[in-house]
Coordinates of C-alpha atoms in Angstrom, one line a residue:
Chain A
M1 CA -16.0 -80.4 -10.1
S2 CA -18.2 -82.9 -11.9
R3 CA -15.4 -85.4 -11.9
D4 CA -15.0 -84.9 -8.2
V5 CA -18.7 -85.5 -7.7
N6 CA -18.5 -88.7 -9.7
T7 CA -15.5 -90.0 -7.8
R8 CA -17.1 -89.1 -4.6
G9 CA -20.4 -90.8 -5.6
D10 CA -18.6 -94.0 -6.5
R11 CA -16.7 -94.0 -3.3
I12 CA -19.8 -93.4 -1.3
I13 CA -21.7 -96.1 -3.1
R14 CA -18.8 -98.6 -2.7
H15 CA -18.6 -97.9 1.0
F16 CA -22.4 -98.3 1.4
T17 CA -22.4 -101.5 -0.6
K18 CA -19.7 -103.1 1.6
K19 CA -21.5 -102.0 4.6
S20 CA -25.0 -103.2 3.6
S21 CA -23.5 -106.5 2.5
E22 CA -21.9 -107.1 5.8
V23 CA -25.1 -106.1 7.6
E24 CA -27.1 -108.5 5.5
I25 CA -24.7 -111.4 6.1
R26 CA -24.8 -110.9 9.8
E27 CA -28.5 -110.8 9.9
R28 CA -29.1 -113.8 7.7
L29 CA -26.3 -116.0 8.9
P30 CA -28.1 -117.6 11.8
E31 CA -30.9 -118.7 9.4
V32 CA -28.4 -120.3 6.9
F33 CA -25.9 -121.6 9.4
P34 CA -27.4 -125.0 10.1
R35 CA -27.4 -125.8 6.4
L36 CA -23.9 -124.4 6.0
W37 CA -22.8 -126.7 8.9
R38 CA -24.5 -129.7 7.2
Y39 CA -22.7 -129.0 4.0
A40 CA -19.4 -128.7 5.9
F41 CA -20.2 -132.0 7.7
V42 CA -20.9 -133.8 4.4
I43 CA -17.7 -132.7 2.8
T44 CA -15.4 -133.0 5.8
G45 CA -17.1 -136.2 7.0
N46 CA -16.4 -135.3 10.6
R47 CA -18.2 -133.1 13.2
D48 CA -15.2 -131.2 14.6
L49 CA -13.8 -130.5 11.1
A50 CA -17.3 -129.4 10.1
S51 CA -17.6 -126.9 12.9
D52 CA -14.1 -125.6 12.1
L53 CA -14.9 -125.2 8.5
A54 CA -18.3 -123.6 9.2
Q55 CA -16.8 -121.1 11.6
A56 CA -13.9 -120.3 9.2
T57 CA -16.5 -119.7 6.5
C58 CA -18.4 -117.2 8.7
L59 CA -15.2 -115.3 9.4
K60 CA -14.2 -115.3 5.8
A61 CA -17.7 -114.2 4.8
I62 CA -17.4 -111.1 7.1
E63 CA -13.9 -110.4 5.8
K64 CA -15.0 -110.7 2.2
S65 CA -18.4 -109.2 2.6
G66 CA -17.7 -106.7 -0.1
S67 CA -17.9 -109.4 -2.7
Y68 CA -21.4 -110.5 -1.7
Q69 CA -24.1 -108.7 -3.5
T70 CA -27.0 -107.9 -1.2
G71 CA -30.3 -109.5 -2.0
T72 CA -28.7 -112.4 -3.8
H73 CA -28.4 -116.0 -2.7
L74 CA -26.5 -115.9 0.5
D75 CA -26.6 -119.7 0.9
R76 CA -24.9 -120.3 -2.4
W77 CA -22.3 -117.7 -1.7
L78 CA -21.5 -119.2 1.7
F79 CA -21.3 -122.7 0.3
R80 CA -18.8 -121.5 -2.3
V81 CA -16.7 -119.8 0.3
A82 CA -16.8 -123.0 2.4
Q83 CA -15.8 -125.1 -0.6
R84 CA -12.8 -122.8 -1.3
I85 CA -11.6 -122.8 2.3
W86 CA -11.9 -126.6 2.4
L87 CA -10.0 -127.1 -0.8
N88 CA -7.3 -124.4 -0.3
D89 CA -6.7 -124.9 3.4
L90 CA -8.4 -127.2 5.7
R91 CA -8.5 -130.3 3.5
A92 CA -4.7 -130.5 3.3
Q93 CA -4.4 -130.1 7.1
A94 CA -7.0 -132.8 7.6
V95 CA -5.2 -135.2 5.3
R96 CA -1.9 -134.5 7.1
R97 CA -3.6 -135.3 10.4
G98 CA -5.0 -138.5 9.0
N99 CA -8.6 -137.6 9.1
G100 CA -10.8 -136.1 6.5
L101 CA -11.3 -137.7 3.1
Q102 CA -12.8 -140.6 4.9
P103 CA -16.4 -141.6 4.6
V104 CA -18.7 -139.6 6.8
E105 CA -18.5 -140.9 10.3
E106 CA -21.3 -143.0 11.6
I107 CA -24.0 -140.6 12.5
E108 CA -26.0 -140.9 15.7
I109 CA -29.5 -139.9 14.7
R110 CA -31.5 -138.7 17.6
D111 CA -34.3 -141.0 18.2
T112 CA -37.4 -139.0 17.8
G113 CA -39.3 -141.7 19.6
T114 CA -42.0 -141.7 16.9
N115 CA -41.0 -144.0 14.1
T116 CA -38.0 -146.2 14.5
E117 CA -38.3 -147.6 11.1
T118 CA -38.1 -144.2 9.5
N119 CA -35.0 -143.5 11.6
Y120 CA -33.4 -146.7 10.6
F121 CA -34.0 -145.9 6.9
A122 CA -32.7 -142.3 7.3
R123 CA -29.6 -143.6 9.0
E124 CA -29.1 -146.1 6.2
V125 CA -29.4 -143.4 3.6
L126 CA -27.0 -141.1 5.4
S127 CA -24.4 -143.8 5.8
L128 CA -24.7 -144.8 2.1
V129 CA -24.3 -141.2 0.9
G130 CA -21.6 -140.7 3.5
A131 CA -19.7 -143.7 2.0
L132 CA -19.6 -142.0 -1.5
P133 CA -16.4 -140.3 -2.5
E134 CA -16.1 -136.7 -1.2
A135 CA -16.8 -135.0 -4.6
Q136 CA -19.9 -137.1 -5.2
R137 CA -21.4 -136.7 -1.8
A138 CA -20.9 -132.9 -1.9
T139 CA -22.7 -132.9 -5.3
V140 CA -25.5 -135.1 -4.1
L141 CA -26.1 -132.8 -1.1
L142 CA -26.2 -129.7 -3.2
V143 CA -28.5 -131.1 -5.9
Y144 CA -30.6 -133.7 -4.2
V145 CA -30.8 -132.3 -0.7
E146 CA -30.4 -128.6 -1.2
G147 CA -32.2 -128.7 -4.5
F148 CA -29.8 -126.6 -6.5
K149 CA -29.8 -126.7 -10.2
Y150 CA -26.8 -128.3 -12.0
A151 CA -25.5 -124.8 -13.0
E152 CA -25.8 -123.6 -9.4
A153 CA -24.0 -126.6 -8.0
A154 CA -21.3 -126.2 -10.6
E155 CA -20.8 -122.6 -9.6
I156 CA -20.5 -123.5 -5.9
L157 CA -18.1 -126.3 -6.5
G158 CA -16.2 -124.5 -9.2
V159 CA -16.5 -127.3 -11.8
P160 CA -18.1 -127.6 -15.2
I161 CA -21.7 -128.8 -15.4
G162 CA -20.5 -132.0 -17.2
T163 CA -18.6 -132.8 -14.0
I164 CA -21.8 -132.4 -11.9
M165 CA -23.6 -134.8 -14.3
S166 CA -20.9 -137.5 -14.1
R167 CA -20.7 -137.3 -10.3
L168 CA -24.4 -137.6 -10.0
S169 CA -24.6 -140.4 -12.4
A170 CA -21.9 -142.3 -10.6
A171 CA -23.6 -141.6 -7.2
R172 CA -27.0 -142.7 -8.5
K173 CA -25.5 -146.0 -9.7
T174 CA -24.0 -146.7 -6.3
L175 CA -27.0 -145.6 -4.3
N176 CA -29.4 -147.5 -6.6
A177 CA -27.4 -150.7 -6.2
R178 CA -27.8 -150.4 -2.4
I179 CA -31.2 -148.9 -1.8
G180 CA -32.5 -149.7 -5.2
N181 CA -35.6 -148.3 -6.8
Q182 CA -38.1 -150.3 -4.7
D183 CA -39.5 -147.0 -3.7
R184 CA -42.2 -146.1 -6.0
N185 CA -41.2 -142.5 -5.8
A186 CA -37.8 -143.1 -7.1
S187 CA -36.8 -140.8 -9.9
Chain B
M1 CA -34.0 -141.6 -34.9
T2 CA -31.8 -141.2 -31.9
N3 CA -28.7 -143.2 -31.8
L4 CA -29.3 -145.2 -28.6
T5 CA -25.7 -146.0 -27.9
S6 CA -25.0 -142.2 -27.9
I7 CA -27.2 -141.8 -24.8
R8 CA -24.9 -141.8 -21.9
D9 CA -25.7 -142.3 -18.2
E10 CA -24.9 -138.7 -17.6
E11 CA -27.7 -137.7 -19.9
L12 CA -30.1 -140.2 -18.3
T13 CA -29.2 -138.7 -15.0
A14 CA -30.0 -135.2 -16.3
F15 CA -33.2 -136.7 -17.8
L16 CA -34.3 -137.9 -14.3
D17 CA -33.3 -134.6 -12.8
D18 CA -35.2 -132.6 -15.4
E19 CA -32.1 -130.8 -16.5
L20 CA -32.3 -131.6 -20.2
D21 CA -33.3 -129.2 -22.9
P22 CA -36.8 -130.1 -24.4
N23 CA -35.4 -131.5 -27.7
R24 CA -33.1 -133.9 -26.0
R25 CA -35.7 -134.8 -23.5
E26 CA -38.2 -135.7 -26.2
A27 CA -35.6 -137.8 -28.0
I28 CA -34.9 -139.8 -24.9
E29 CA -38.6 -140.2 -24.1
A30 CA -39.1 -141.6 -27.7
A31 CA -36.1 -143.9 -27.3
L32 CA -37.3 -145.3 -24.0
Q33 CA -40.6 -146.3 -25.7
I34 CA -38.8 -148.6 -28.1
D35 CA -35.7 -149.8 -26.2
P36 CA -36.2 -151.9 -23.1
L37 CA -32.4 -151.9 -22.5
L38 CA -32.4 -148.2 -22.2
S39 CA -35.3 -148.4 -19.8
R40 CA -33.4 -150.8 -17.6
R41 CA -30.4 -148.5 -17.7
L42 CA -32.7 -145.6 -16.6
D43 CA -34.1 -147.7 -13.8
S44 CA -30.6 -148.6 -12.6
L45 CA -30.1 -144.9 -12.0
R46 CA -33.3 -144.2 -10.1
I47 CA -33.0 -143.1 -6.5
P48 CA -35.6 -142.0 -3.9
R49 CA -34.7 -138.4 -4.0
D50 CA -37.4 -137.3 -1.5
D51 CA -36.3 -139.8 1.1
I52 CA -32.7 -138.8 0.7
A53 CA -33.5 -135.2 1.1
S54 CA -35.5 -135.8 4.3
A55 CA -32.9 -138.2 5.7
F56 CA -30.5 -135.2 5.7
D57 CA -32.9 -133.0 7.7
V58 CA -31.6 -134.4 10.9
L59 CA -28.1 -133.0 10.2
T60 CA -29.3 -129.4 10.4
T61 CA -30.5 -130.1 14.0
M62 CA -27.0 -131.3 14.9
A63 CA -25.4 -128.0 13.9
P64 CA -23.9 -126.0 16.7
E65 CA -24.9 -122.4 17.4
T66 CA -23.9 -119.8 14.9
P67 CA -20.5 -118.6 16.0
E68 CA -20.0 -115.2 17.5
L69 CA -18.7 -112.9 14.8
P70 CA -16.0 -110.2 15.5
Q71 CA -17.1 -106.6 15.2
T72 CA -15.5 -104.9 12.3
E73 CA -14.9 -101.2 11.8
S74 CA -17.5 -100.9 9.2
V75 CA -20.4 -102.0 11.4
K76 CA -19.2 -100.8 14.8
T77 CA -21.4 -97.7 14.5
R78 CA -24.4 -99.6 13.4
G79 CA -26.8 -98.0 15.8
S80 CA -25.9 -94.6 14.6
F81 CA -25.8 -95.9 11.1
L82 CA -29.4 -96.7 11.3
N83 CA -30.4 -93.3 12.8
L84 CA -28.3 -91.4 10.4
A85 CA -29.5 -93.4 7.5
A86 CA -33.1 -92.6 8.4
M87 CA -32.1 -88.9 8.6
A88 CA -30.4 -89.1 5.2
A89 CA -33.5 -90.8 3.8
C90 CA -35.4 -87.7 4.8
L91 CA -33.1 -85.8 2.6
L92 CA -34.0 -88.2 -0.2
I93 CA -30.4 -89.3 -0.5
G94 CA -30.5 -92.2 1.9
G95 CA -28.2 -94.7 0.3
L96 CA -25.4 -92.2 -0.1
A97 CA -25.0 -91.7 3.6
G98 CA -23.3 -95.0 4.1
S99 CA -19.9 -93.5 3.4
L100 CA -20.2 -91.6 6.7
F101 CA -19.6 -94.8 8.6
S102 CA -17.2 -96.7 6.4
S103 CA -14.0 -97.7 7.8
K104 CA -11.6 -94.9 7.8
S105 CA -11.2 -94.5 11.5
G106 CA -7.7 -94.9 12.8
Q107 CA -6.6 -92.0 10.7
R108 CA -5.9 -89.0 12.9
D109 CA -8.6 -86.8 11.5
G110 CA -10.9 -89.4 10.2
W111 CA -13.9 -87.7 11.5
M112 CA -13.4 -84.8 9.2
D113 CA -13.7 -87.0 6.2
Y114 CA -17.0 -88.3 7.4
V115 CA -18.3 -84.9 8.1
A116 CA -17.2 -83.7 4.7
A117 CA -18.9 -86.7 3.0
Y118 CA -22.1 -85.9 4.9
Q119 CA -21.8 -82.2 4.2
A120 CA -21.4 -82.9 0.5
L121 CA -25.0 -84.2 0.5
Y122 CA -26.4 -80.9 1.7
V123 CA -28.0 -78.6 -0.8
N124 CA -29.4 -75.1 -0.2
E125 CA -32.9 -76.4 0.3
T126 CA -31.8 -78.7 3.0
L127 CA -31.4 -75.7 5.2
S128 CA -33.3 -72.9 3.6
T129 CA -36.6 -74.6 4.3
I130 CA -35.9 -74.7 8.1
T131 CA -37.9 -72.2 10.0
Q132 CA -36.9 -72.0 13.5
S133 CA -37.6 -69.4 16.2
E134 CA -34.7 -67.7 17.9
T135 CA -35.6 -69.4 21.2
Q136 CA -35.5 -72.8 19.6
G137 CA -32.1 -72.1 18.3
I138 CA -30.8 -70.9 21.6
K139 CA -32.3 -73.9 23.4
Q140 CA -30.6 -76.3 20.9
L141 CA -27.3 -74.8 21.5
E142 CA -27.7 -74.8 25.2
Q143 CA -28.6 -78.5 25.3
L144 CA -25.8 -79.4 22.9
G145 CA -23.4 -77.3 24.9
E146 CA -24.2 -79.4 28.0
V147 CA -23.7 -82.6 26.1
V148 CA -20.2 -81.7 24.9
G149 CA -19.3 -79.6 27.9
R150 CA -18.6 -76.4 26.1
D151 CA -20.6 -73.1 25.8
L152 CA -21.8 -73.0 22.2
N153 CA -24.1 -69.9 22.4
G154 CA -21.7 -67.8 20.4
A155 CA -22.4 -70.1 17.4
R156 CA -25.8 -68.6 16.9
S157 CA -24.6 -65.2 15.7
V158 CA -21.6 -65.5 13.6
E159 CA -21.3 -62.4 11.4
G160 CA -21.4 -63.2 7.7
I161 CA -23.3 -66.5 7.9
D162 CA -26.9 -67.3 8.8
F163 CA -27.5 -69.8 11.6
K164 CA -30.1 -72.5 10.6
R165 CA -30.0 -75.4 13.0
A166 CA -27.8 -77.3 15.5
Q167 CA -27.9 -81.0 16.0
L168 CA -26.2 -83.9 17.7
L169 CA -24.4 -86.5 15.6
G170 CA -22.0 -89.1 16.8
F171 CA -18.6 -90.4 15.8
E172 CA -17.1 -93.6 17.2
G173 CA -19.2 -93.2 20.3
K174 CA -18.3 -89.5 20.8
P175 CA -20.8 -86.7 20.5
L176 CA -20.3 -84.6 17.5
V177 CA -22.1 -81.3 17.3
Q178 CA -23.1 -80.1 13.8
I179 CA -24.2 -76.5 13.5
A180 CA -25.6 -75.6 10.0
Y181 CA -25.5 -72.2 8.3
L182 CA -26.2 -70.7 5.0
S183 CA -23.6 -68.5 3.4
P184 CA -24.6 -65.1 1.8
R185 CA -24.4 -67.0 -1.6
G186 CA -26.9 -69.6 -0.3
E187 CA -24.3 -72.4 0.1
P188 CA -24.8 -74.8 3.0
M189 CA -22.1 -74.6 5.6
A190 CA -21.4 -76.5 8.8
L191 CA -19.4 -76.0 11.9
C192 CA -18.6 -79.3 13.5
I193 CA -17.2 -79.7 17.0
I194 CA -15.9 -82.9 18.7
R195 CA -13.8 -83.6 21.7
S196 CA -10.1 -83.9 20.8
K197 CA -7.2 -85.6 22.6
A198 CA -4.8 -83.0 21.3
A199 CA -3.0 -81.5 24.3
T200 CA -2.0 -78.3 22.6
D201 CA -4.1 -75.9 20.5
S202 CA -3.5 -75.8 16.8
A203 CA -3.9 -72.8 14.5
I204 CA -6.5 -72.5 11.8
K205 CA -5.6 -74.5 8.6
T206 CA -7.6 -74.4 5.4
T207 CA -7.9 -77.3 3.2
R208 CA -10.2 -78.8 0.6
L209 CA -12.4 -81.7 1.6
E210 CA -14.7 -83.5 -0.8
G211 CA -14.2 -80.5 -3.1
M212 CA -15.4 -78.0 -0.5
S213 CA -13.5 -75.3 1.3
S214 CA -12.8 -76.1 4.9
A215 CA -10.9 -74.8 7.9
H216 CA -10.0 -76.8 11.0
W217 CA -8.4 -76.0 14.3
T218 CA -8.2 -77.3 17.9
R219 CA -8.8 -75.2 21.0
R220 CA -8.9 -76.3 24.6
G221 CA -9.6 -79.9 24.1
F222 CA -12.0 -79.6 21.2
A223 CA -11.5 -80.0 17.4
F224 CA -13.4 -77.7 15.1
L225 CA -14.2 -78.0 11.4
L226 CA -15.9 -75.4 9.4
I227 CA -16.8 -76.6 5.9
G228 CA -18.9 -75.6 2.9
G229 CA -18.9 -73.7 -0.4
D230 CA -15.7 -73.2 -2.4
D231 CA -14.5 -69.8 -1.3
D232 CA -11.3 -70.6 0.7
R233 CA -10.8 -67.0 1.7
F234 CA -14.4 -66.6 3.0
I235 CA -14.0 -69.9 5.0
S236 CA -10.9 -68.7 6.6
E237 CA -12.4 -65.3 7.6
I238 CA -15.4 -67.0 9.2
A239 CA -13.1 -69.5 10.9
E240 CA -11.3 -66.6 12.5
R241 CA -14.5 -65.2 13.8
V242 CA -15.8 -68.5 15.1
S243 CA -12.6 -69.4 16.8
S244 CA -12.7 -66.2 18.8
S245 CA -16.3 -66.4 19.7
I246 CA -16.7 -70.1 20.8

């Protein structure tokens, strides 16, 4: 009888875990989605592909909700799911179709009408980062824009920390040569 | 002294990003004091991080709406999940109730598994503390009878078990009546009734669900499940009585 109870308890807890994971993903997805889409845009380099990838990520997230632990970092988990889908599936299709793996397309930044110079600089920065190789721009986004630690970025991208360091080092050299360190806040 | 040639750009990058352990960080700081070449290398790696981060803000505003997500079996009954979870929390066993709504539908008698999992959470005190007047009990059964479209009054007085309470649950959008009893040994028991698509009646069958004795049958478009305790013969006797009185 006690074995039955344990088995039953495990099953109940497993079902409950899957359920609450899915509920949490559904609830928090709208809040994380714009950042997920941005990540997808940066790695795919193209708006349509980004939307495809972001959508595929959401569907996969619901399908695999059991592997998400509630109360942990949903954003990191979603980025990792997106990264896998991109590498395992969409990237190869994009290459076959002849797009993807290109620098990020020219981005039309909405003119806020307030500070044209700021917009000009932002556009410049985006196009410089967008011109970096795919692996570098993904890493730059995760560490310098999303603010993840090296170890977190390494986990999302499924690479060693040393790879994160060398990608960032290479990206820094390129960006420094173009935008330099004239900014006093450069670090 | 730190061997300056051993400091790679990757380390300088980690230095700028504050990702070095304190010892290595101090070593590089000391080296920078005495080596202008190293300082120049460090400067050639500097970037305006804050400006880069804010330049990317605009991309989040370009994101489309969050896509519609398909409903899955495990969250279809979310409304009832919340209600029932609240109910289960009252029994101090909140989290465990999730299994009631997990995805087992599609099986012919899936509802019985859910009922069994729910019943498994009942203890004697769940029911023995209920004090209800006779009129309240009659009223509950009348109301529930109207909901499911079947006279349930006979369920109040089943010889051999003590009626405690009747309540409405739901399974996949269909009303499910749960009538709770205590056995003479003080074990919680439940009679559950739900509409059935079965065209023909089926006889009483006894089986074990979640380690408990149970009997189930269908009669005139309704499926019945009596469950609780571990005395198969007792369950089958009570089932005979119930099936003839409801």
